[in-house]
mmCIF file of C-alpha atoms and ligand atoms in Angstrom:
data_model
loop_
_atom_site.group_PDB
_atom_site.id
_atom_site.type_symbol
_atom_site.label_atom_id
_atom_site.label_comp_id
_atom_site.label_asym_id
_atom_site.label_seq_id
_atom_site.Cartn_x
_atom_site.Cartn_y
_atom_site.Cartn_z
ATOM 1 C CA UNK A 1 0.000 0.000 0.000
ATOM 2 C CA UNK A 2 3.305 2.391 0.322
ATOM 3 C CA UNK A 3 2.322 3.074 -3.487
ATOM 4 C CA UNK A 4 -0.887 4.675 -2.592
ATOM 5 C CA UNK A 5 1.266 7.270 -0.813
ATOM 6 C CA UNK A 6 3.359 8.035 -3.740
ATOM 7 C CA UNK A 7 0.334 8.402 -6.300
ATOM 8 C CA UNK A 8 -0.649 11.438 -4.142
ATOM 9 C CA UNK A 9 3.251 12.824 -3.511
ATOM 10 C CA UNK A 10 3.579 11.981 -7.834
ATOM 11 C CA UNK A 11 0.330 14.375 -8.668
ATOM 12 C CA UNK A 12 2.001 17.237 -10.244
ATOM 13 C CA UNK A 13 -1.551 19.308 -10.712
ATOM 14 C CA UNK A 14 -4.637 19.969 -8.515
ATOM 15 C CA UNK A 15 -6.365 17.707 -11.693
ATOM 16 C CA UNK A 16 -3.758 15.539 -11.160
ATOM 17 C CA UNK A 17 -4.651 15.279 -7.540
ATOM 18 C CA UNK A 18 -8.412 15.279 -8.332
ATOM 19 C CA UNK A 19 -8.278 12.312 -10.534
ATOM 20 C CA UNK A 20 -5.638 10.577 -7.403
ATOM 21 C CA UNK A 21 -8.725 11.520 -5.504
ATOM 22 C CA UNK A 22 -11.747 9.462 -7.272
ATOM 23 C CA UNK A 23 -9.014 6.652 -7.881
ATOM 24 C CA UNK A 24 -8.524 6.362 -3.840
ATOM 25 C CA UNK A 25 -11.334 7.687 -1.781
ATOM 26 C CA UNK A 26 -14.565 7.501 -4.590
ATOM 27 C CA UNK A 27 -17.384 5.678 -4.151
ATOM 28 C CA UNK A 28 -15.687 2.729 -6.262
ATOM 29 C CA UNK A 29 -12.364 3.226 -5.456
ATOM 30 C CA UNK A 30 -9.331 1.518 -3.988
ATOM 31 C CA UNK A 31 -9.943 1.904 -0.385
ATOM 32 C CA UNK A 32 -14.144 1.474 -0.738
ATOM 33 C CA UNK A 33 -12.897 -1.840 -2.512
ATOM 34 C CA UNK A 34 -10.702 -2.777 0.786
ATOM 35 C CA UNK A 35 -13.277 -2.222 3.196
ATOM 36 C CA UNK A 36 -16.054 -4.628 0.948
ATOM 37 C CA UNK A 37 -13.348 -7.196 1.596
ATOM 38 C CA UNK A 38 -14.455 -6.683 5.271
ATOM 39 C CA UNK A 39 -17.307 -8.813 5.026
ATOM 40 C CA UNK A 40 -15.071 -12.168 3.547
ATOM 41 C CA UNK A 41 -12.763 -11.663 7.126
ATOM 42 C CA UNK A 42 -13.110 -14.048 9.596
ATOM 43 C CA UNK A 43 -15.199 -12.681 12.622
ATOM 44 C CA UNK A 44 -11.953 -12.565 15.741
ATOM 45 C CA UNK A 45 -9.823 -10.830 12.477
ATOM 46 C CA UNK A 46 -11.931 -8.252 11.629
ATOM 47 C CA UNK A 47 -11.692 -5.571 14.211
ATOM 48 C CA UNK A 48 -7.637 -5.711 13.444
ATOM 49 C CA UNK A 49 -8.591 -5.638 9.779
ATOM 50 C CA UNK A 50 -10.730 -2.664 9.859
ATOM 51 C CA UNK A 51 -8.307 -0.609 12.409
ATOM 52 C CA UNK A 52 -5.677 -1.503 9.904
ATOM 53 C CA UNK A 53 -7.847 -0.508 7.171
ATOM 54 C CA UNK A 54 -8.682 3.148 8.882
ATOM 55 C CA UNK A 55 -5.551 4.002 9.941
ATOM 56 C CA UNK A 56 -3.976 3.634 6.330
ATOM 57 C CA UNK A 57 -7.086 5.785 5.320
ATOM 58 C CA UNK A 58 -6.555 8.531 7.673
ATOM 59 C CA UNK A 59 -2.691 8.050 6.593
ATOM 60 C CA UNK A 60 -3.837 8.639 3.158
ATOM 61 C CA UNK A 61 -6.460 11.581 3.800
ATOM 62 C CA UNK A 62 -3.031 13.293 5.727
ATOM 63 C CA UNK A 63 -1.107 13.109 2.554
ATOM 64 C CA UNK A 64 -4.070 13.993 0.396
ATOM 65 C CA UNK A 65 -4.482 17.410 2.481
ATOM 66 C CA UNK A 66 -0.638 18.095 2.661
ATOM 67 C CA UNK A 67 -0.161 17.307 -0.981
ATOM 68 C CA UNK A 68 -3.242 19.841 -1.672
ATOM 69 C CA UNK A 69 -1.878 22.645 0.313
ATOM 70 C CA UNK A 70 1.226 22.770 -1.796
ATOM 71 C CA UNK A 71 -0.782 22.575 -5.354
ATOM 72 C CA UNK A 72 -3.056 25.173 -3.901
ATOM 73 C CA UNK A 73 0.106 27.477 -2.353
ATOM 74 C CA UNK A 74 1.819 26.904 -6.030
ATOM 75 C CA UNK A 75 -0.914 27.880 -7.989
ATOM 76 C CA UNK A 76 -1.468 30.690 -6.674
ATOM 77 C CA UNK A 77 1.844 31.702 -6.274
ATOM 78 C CA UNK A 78 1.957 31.170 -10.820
ATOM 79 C CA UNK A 79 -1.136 33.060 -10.453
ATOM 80 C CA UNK A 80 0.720 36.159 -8.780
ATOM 81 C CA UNK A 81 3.384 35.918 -10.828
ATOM 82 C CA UNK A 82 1.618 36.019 -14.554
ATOM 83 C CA UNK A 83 -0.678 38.384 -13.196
ATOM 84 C CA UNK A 84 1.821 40.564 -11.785
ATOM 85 C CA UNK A 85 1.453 44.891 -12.674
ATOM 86 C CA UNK A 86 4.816 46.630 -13.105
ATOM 87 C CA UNK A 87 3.152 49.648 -11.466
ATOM 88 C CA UNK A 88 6.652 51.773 -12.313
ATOM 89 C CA UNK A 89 6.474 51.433 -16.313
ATOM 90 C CA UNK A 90 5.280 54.211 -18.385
ATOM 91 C CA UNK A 91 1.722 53.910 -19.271
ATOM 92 C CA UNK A 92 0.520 55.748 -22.343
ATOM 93 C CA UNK A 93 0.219 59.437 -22.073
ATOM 94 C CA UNK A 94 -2.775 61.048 -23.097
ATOM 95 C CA UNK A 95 -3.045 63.626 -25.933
ATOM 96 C CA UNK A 96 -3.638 67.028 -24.687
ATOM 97 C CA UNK A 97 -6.370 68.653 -26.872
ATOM 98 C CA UNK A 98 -6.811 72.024 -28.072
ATOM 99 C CA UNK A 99 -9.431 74.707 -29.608
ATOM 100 C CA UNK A 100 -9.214 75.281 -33.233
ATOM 101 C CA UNK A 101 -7.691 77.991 -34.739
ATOM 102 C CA UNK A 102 -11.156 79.153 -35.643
ATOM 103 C CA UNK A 103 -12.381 78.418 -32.281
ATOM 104 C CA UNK A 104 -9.554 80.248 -30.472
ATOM 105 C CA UNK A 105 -9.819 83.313 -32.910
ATOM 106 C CA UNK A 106 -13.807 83.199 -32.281
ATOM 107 C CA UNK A 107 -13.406 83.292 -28.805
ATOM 108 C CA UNK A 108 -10.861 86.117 -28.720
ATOM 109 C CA UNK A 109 -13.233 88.385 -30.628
ATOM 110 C CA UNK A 110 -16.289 87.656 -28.397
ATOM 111 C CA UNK A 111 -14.137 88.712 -25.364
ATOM 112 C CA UNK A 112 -12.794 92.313 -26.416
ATOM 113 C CA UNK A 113 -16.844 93.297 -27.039
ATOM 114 C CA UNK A 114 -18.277 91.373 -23.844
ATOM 115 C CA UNK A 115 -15.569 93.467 -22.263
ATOM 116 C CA UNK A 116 -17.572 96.449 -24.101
ATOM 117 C CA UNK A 117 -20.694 95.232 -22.725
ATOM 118 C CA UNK A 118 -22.099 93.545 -26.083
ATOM 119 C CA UNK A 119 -24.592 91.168 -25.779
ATOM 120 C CA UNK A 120 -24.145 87.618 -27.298
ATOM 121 C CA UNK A 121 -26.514 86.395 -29.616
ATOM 122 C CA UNK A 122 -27.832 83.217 -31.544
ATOM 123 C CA UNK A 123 -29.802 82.370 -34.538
ATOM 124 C CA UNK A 124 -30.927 79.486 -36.934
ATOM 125 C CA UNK A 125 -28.873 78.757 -39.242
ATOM 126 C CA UNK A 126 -31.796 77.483 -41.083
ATOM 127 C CA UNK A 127 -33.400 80.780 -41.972
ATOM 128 C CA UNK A 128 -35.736 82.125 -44.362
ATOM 129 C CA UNK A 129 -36.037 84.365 -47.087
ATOM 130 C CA UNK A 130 -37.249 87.487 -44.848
ATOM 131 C CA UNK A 131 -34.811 87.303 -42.202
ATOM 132 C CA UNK A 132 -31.906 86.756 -44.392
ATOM 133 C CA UNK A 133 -32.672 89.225 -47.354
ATOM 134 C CA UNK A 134 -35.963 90.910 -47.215
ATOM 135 C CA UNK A 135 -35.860 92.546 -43.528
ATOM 136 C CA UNK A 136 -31.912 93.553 -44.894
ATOM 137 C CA UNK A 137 -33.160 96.199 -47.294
ATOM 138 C CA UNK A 138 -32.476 93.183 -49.879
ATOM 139 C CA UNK A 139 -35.436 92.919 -51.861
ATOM 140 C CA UNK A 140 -35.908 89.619 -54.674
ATOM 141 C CA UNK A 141 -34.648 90.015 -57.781
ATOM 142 C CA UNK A 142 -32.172 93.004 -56.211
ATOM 143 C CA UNK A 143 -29.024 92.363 -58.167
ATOM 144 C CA UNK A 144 -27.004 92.843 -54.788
ATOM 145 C CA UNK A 145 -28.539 89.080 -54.099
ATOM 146 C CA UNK A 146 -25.720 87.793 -55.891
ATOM 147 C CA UNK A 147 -22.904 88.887 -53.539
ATOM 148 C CA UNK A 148 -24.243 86.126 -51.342
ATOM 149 C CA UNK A 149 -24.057 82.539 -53.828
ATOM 150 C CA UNK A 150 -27.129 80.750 -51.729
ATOM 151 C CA UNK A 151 -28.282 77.423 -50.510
ATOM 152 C CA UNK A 152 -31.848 77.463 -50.853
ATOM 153 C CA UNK A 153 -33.966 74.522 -49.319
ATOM 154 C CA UNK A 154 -36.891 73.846 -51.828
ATOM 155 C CA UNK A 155 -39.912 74.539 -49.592
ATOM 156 C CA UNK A 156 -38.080 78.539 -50.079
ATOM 157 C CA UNK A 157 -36.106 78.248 -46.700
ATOM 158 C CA UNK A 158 -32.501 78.560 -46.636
ATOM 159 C CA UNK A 159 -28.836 78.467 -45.447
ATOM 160 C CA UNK A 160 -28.051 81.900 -43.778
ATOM 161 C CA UNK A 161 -25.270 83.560 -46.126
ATOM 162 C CA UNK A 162 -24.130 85.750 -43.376
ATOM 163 C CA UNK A 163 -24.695 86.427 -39.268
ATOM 164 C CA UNK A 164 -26.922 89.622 -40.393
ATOM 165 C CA UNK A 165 -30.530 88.211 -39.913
ATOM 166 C CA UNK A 166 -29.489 87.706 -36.242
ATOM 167 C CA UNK A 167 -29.914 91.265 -36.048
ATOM 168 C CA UNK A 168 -32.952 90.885 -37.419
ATOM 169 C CA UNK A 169 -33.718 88.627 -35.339
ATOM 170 C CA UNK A 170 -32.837 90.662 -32.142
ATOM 171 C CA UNK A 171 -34.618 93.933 -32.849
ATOM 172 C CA UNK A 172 -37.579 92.108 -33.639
ATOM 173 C CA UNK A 173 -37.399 90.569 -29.761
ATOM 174 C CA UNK A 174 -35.678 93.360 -27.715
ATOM 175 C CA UNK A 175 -36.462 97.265 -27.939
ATOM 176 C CA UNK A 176 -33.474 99.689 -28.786
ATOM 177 C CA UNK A 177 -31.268 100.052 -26.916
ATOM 178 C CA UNK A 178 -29.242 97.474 -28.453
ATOM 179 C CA UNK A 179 -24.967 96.358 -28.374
ATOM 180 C CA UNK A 180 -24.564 92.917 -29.554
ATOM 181 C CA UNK A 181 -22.410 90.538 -31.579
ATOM 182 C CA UNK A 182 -23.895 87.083 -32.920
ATOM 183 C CA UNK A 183 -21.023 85.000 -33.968
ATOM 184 C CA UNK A 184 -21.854 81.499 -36.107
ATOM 185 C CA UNK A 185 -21.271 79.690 -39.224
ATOM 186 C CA UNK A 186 -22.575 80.458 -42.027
ATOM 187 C CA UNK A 187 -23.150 79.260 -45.798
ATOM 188 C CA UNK A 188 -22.333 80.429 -49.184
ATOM 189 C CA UNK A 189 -21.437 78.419 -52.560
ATOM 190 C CA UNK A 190 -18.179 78.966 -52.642
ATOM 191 C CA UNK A 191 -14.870 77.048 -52.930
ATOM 192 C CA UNK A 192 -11.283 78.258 -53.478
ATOM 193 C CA UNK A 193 -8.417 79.511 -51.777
ATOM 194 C CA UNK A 194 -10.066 81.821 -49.739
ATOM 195 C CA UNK A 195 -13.334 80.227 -49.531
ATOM 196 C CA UNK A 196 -15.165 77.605 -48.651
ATOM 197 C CA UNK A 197 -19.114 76.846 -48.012
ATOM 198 C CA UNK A 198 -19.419 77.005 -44.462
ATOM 199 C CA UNK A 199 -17.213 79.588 -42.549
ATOM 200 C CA UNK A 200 -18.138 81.485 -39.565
ATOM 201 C CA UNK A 201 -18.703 85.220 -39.017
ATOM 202 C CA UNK A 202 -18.920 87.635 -36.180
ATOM 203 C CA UNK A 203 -21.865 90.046 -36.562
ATOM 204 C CA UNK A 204 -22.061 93.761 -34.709
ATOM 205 C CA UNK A 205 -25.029 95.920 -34.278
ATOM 206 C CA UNK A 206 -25.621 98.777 -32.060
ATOM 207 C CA UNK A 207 -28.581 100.861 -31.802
ATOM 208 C CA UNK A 208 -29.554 103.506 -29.858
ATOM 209 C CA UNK A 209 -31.545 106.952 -29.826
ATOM 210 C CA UNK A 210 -31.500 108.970 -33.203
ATOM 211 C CA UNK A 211 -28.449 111.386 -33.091
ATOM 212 C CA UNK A 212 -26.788 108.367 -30.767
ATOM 213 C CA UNK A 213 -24.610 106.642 -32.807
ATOM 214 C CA UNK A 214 -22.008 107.545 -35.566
ATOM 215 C CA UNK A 215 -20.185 106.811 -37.823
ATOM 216 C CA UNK A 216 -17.567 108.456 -35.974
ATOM 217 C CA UNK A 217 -18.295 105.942 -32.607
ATOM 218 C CA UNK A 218 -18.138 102.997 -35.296
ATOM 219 C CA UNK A 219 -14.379 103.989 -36.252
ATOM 220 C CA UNK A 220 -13.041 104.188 -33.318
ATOM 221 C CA UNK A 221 -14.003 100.873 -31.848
ATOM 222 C CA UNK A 222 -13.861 99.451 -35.123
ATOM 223 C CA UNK A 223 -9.806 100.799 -34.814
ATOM 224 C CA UNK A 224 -9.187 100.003 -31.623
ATOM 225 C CA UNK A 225 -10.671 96.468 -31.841
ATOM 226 C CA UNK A 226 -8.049 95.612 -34.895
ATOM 227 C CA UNK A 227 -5.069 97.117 -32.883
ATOM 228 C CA UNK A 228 -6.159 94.357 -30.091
ATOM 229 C CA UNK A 229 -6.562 91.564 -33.054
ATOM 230 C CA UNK A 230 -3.556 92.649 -34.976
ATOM 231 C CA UNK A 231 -1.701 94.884 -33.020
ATOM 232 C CA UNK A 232 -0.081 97.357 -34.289
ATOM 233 C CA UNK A 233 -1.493 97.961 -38.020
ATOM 234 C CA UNK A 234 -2.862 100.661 -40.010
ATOM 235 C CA UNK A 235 -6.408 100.658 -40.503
ATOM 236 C CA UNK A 236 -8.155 102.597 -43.073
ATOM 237 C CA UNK A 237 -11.686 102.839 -44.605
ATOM 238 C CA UNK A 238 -12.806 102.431 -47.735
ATOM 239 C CA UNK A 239 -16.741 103.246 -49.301
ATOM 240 C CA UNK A 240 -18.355 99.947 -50.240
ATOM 241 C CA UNK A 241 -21.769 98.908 -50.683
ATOM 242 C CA UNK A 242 -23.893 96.705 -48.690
ATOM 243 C CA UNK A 243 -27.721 97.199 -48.912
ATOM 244 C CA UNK A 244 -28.378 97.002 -45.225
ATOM 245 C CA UNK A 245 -26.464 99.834 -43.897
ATOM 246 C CA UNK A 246 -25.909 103.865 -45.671
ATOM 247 C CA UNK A 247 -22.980 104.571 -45.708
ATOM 248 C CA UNK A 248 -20.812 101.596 -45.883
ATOM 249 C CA UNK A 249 -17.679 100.896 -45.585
ATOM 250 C CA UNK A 250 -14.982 98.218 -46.212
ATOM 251 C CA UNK A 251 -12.092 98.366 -43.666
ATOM 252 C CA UNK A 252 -8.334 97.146 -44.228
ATOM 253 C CA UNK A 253 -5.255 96.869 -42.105
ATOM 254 C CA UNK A 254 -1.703 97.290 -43.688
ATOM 255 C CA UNK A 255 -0.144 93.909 -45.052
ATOM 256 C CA UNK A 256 1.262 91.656 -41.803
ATOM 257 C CA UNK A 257 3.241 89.893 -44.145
ATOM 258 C CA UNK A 258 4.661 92.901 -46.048
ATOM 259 C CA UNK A 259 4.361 95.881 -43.751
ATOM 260 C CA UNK A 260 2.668 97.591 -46.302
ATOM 261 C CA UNK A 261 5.588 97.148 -49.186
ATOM 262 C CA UNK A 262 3.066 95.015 -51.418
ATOM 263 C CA UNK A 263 3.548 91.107 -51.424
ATOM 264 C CA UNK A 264 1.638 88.427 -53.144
ATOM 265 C CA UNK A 265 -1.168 88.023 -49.714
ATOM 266 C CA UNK A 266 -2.148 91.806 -50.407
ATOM 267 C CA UNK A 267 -1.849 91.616 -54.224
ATOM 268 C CA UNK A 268 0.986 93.843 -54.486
ATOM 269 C CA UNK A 269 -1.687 96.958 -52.702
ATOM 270 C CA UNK A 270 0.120 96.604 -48.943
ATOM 271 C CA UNK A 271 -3.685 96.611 -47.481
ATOM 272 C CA UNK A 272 -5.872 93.330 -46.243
ATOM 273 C CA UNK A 273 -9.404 93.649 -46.469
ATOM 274 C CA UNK A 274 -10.619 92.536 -42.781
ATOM 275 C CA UNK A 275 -14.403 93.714 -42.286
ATOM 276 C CA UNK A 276 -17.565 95.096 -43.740
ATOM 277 C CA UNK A 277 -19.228 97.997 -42.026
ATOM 278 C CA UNK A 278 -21.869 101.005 -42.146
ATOM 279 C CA UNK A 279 -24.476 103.029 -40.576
ATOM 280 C CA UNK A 280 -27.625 101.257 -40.643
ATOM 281 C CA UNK A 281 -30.110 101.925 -43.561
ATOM 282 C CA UNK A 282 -33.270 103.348 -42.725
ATOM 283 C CA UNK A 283 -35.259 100.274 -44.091
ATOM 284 C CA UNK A 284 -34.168 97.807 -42.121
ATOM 285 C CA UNK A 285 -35.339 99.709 -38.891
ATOM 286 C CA UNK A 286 -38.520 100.096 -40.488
ATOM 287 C CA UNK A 287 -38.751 96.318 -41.444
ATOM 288 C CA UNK A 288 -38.417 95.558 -37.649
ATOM 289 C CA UNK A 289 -40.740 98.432 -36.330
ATOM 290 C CA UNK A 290 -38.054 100.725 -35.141
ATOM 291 C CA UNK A 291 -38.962 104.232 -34.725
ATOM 292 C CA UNK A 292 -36.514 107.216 -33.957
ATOM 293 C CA UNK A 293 -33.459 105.305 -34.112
ATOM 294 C CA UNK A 294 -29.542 105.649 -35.305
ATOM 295 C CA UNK A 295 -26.852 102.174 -35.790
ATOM 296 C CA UNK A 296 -24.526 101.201 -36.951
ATOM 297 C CA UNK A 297 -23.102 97.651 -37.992
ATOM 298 C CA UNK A 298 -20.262 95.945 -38.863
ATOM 299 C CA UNK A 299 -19.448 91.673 -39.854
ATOM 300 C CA UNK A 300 -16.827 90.007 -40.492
ATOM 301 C CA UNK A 301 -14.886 87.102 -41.376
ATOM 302 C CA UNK A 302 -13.508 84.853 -38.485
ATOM 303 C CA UNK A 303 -11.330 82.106 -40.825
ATOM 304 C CA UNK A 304 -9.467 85.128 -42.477
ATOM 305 C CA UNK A 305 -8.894 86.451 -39.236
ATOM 306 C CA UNK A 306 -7.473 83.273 -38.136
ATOM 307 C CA UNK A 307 -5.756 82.901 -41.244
ATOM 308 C CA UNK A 308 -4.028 86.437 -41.261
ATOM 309 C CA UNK A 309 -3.362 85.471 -37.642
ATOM 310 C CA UNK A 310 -1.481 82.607 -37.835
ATOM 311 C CA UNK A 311 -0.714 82.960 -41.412
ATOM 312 C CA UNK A 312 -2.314 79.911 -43.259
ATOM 313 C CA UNK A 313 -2.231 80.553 -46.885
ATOM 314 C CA UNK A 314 -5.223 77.788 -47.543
ATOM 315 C CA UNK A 315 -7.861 78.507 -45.862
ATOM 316 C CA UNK A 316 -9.246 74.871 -46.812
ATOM 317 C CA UNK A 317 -6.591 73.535 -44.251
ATOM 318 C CA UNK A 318 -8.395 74.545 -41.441
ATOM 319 C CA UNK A 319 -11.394 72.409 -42.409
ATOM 320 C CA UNK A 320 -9.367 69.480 -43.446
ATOM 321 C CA UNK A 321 -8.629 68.218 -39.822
ATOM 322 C CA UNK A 322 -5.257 66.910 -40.045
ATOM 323 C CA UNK A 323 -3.736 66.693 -36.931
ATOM 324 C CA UNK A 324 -0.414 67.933 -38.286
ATOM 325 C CA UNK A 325 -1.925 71.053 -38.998
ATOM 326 C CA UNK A 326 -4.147 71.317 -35.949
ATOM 327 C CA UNK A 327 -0.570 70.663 -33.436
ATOM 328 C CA UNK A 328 0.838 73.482 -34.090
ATOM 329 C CA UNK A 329 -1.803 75.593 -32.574
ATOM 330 C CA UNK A 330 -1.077 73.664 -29.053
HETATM 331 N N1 LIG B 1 -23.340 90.808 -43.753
HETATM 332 C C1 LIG B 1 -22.220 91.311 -44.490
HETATM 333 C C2 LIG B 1 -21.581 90.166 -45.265
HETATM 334 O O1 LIG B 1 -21.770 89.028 -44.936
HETATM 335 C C3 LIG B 1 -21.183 91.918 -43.579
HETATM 336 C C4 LIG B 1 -21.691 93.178 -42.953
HETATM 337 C C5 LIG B 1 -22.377 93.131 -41.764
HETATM 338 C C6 LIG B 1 -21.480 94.403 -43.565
HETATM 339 C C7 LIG B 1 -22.847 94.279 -41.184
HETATM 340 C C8 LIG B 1 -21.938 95.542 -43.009
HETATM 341 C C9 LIG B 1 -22.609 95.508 -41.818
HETATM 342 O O2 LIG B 1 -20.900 90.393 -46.238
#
């Protein structure tokens, strides 16, 4: 029976051992076939027999329970091991994010005119023909439509072509009088160099009583809001046309690139075109039920901004989302 011992000592696994188990102790196993011989034993030799028989048992059970505590100890001692965390490698370190160029340039426009005390406002950009055109002095079939290449929807809504019908918008809500800025994107077909069909705009209005507000007012924060952009730049302004405001105005900066010499970025003139402005036309307060009133209004282009900013010469790039172009701007 010394073997008996050594099939527990030999089981190299806890299945190992399980199997050792059934073999010795199961129901039809080794020692359950000793103890049937019980009955074949001679009545005066059986109480020796079966004291024999036990104490081998118990002998057995002891190595059973030793041999198990080992298995058990190594196995989880492998377990430990394969499952062990060097806690003092490098993990992988997270990428830090950033805004946008656009974003960034957005934001740094809304704060110089909340610092003013300008309202921020929001609009559709789903809008329709009135708020978008009509209520801008722009009536259909006016040939000053086609500044603005639309998206139209086919029940007659559209794409907004520009922040304007936030002002709109605005007056038609709030009684004069009024400072705000609506920045948002906005849609045009377009798609070149220097544009592309969505591209976001910051809108100004301010309105107040008639005699209030001048051309004069609209200068100088127009002027000093471009030193803050641009720092230190000419600025100069130029008549234009818009039909929503009388007069209007186009404003430039001297060439960043060129100083004003004349490069290829300012077509050889040393200016940069930079935002549209005027005093507000008479029939756009009267489309939104303003009496007594003077404004004026300016909009402008936040991608260009960025662009002259950081001096991207495509201004596709910054829509293309390529990460090599967005880290530098970390
Ligand atoms: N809405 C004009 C545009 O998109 C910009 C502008 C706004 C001009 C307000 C004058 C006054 O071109």
């Amino acid at each position: 029976m010394e073997n008996l011992e050594e099939k527990i000592i030999q089981a190299d696994s806890l299945e190992a051992l399980e199997r050792v188990r059934v073999e010795l102790f199961g129901k039809k196993g080794i020692l359950a076939a000793q103890f049937a011989k019980m009955k074949d034993v001679p009545g005066p030799e059986k109480k020796a027999f079966a004291e024999g028989l036990n104490k081998q048992k118990a002998a057995l059970q002891q190595a059973f329970e030793a041999r198990y505590e080992t298995l058990k100890a190594e196995e989880i001692e492998a377990l430990l091991k394969s499952e062990a965390i060097d806690v003092s490698l490098y993990g992988q370190v997270a990428q830090k994010g950033a805004l946008h160029p656009v974003m960034e340039t957005m934001d740094k426009i809304i704060d110089y005119f909340v610092a003013l005390n300008f309202s921020v406002e929001d609009g559709p950009m789903v809008e329709d023909d009135f708020h978008n055109f009509e209520a801008l002095n722009l009536p259909k079939y006016h040939p000053a439509r086609d500044m603005q290449d639309t998206f139209y929807f086919r029940d007659g809504g559209l794409l907004r072509t520009h922040t304007s019908p936030v002002q709109i918008r605005t007056m038609l809500k709030e009684k004069p009088p009024i400072r705000m800025i609506a920045p948002g994107s906005v849609f045009r077909r377009d798609y070149d160099l220097t544009h592309t069909p969505m591209f976001h705009q910051v809108e100004g209005l301010v309105v107040d009583e008639k005699g209030k507000v001048s051309f004069a007012n609209l200068k100088s924060i127009l002027v000093d809001f471009l030193h803050y952009m641009f720092g230190d730049v000419e600025v100069r302004f130029r008549p234009s046309f818009f039909p929503f405001t009388e007069p209007s105005a186009e404003v430039d900066i001297s060439c960043i690139f060129c100083e004003g010499e004349g490069c290829r970025v300012c077509s050889h003139t040393g200016w940069l075109e930079v935002l549209g402005c005027g005093i507000v036309d008479p029939n756009v307060f009267k489309a939104v039920g303003y009496e007594d009133v003077s404004g004026y209004a300016f909009g402008l282009g936040v991608e260009r901004f960025a662009m002259l900013m950081h001096k991207i010469p495509d201004l596709r790039s910054l829509f293309e989302g390529d990460i090599r172009l967005l880290e530098q701007f970390r």
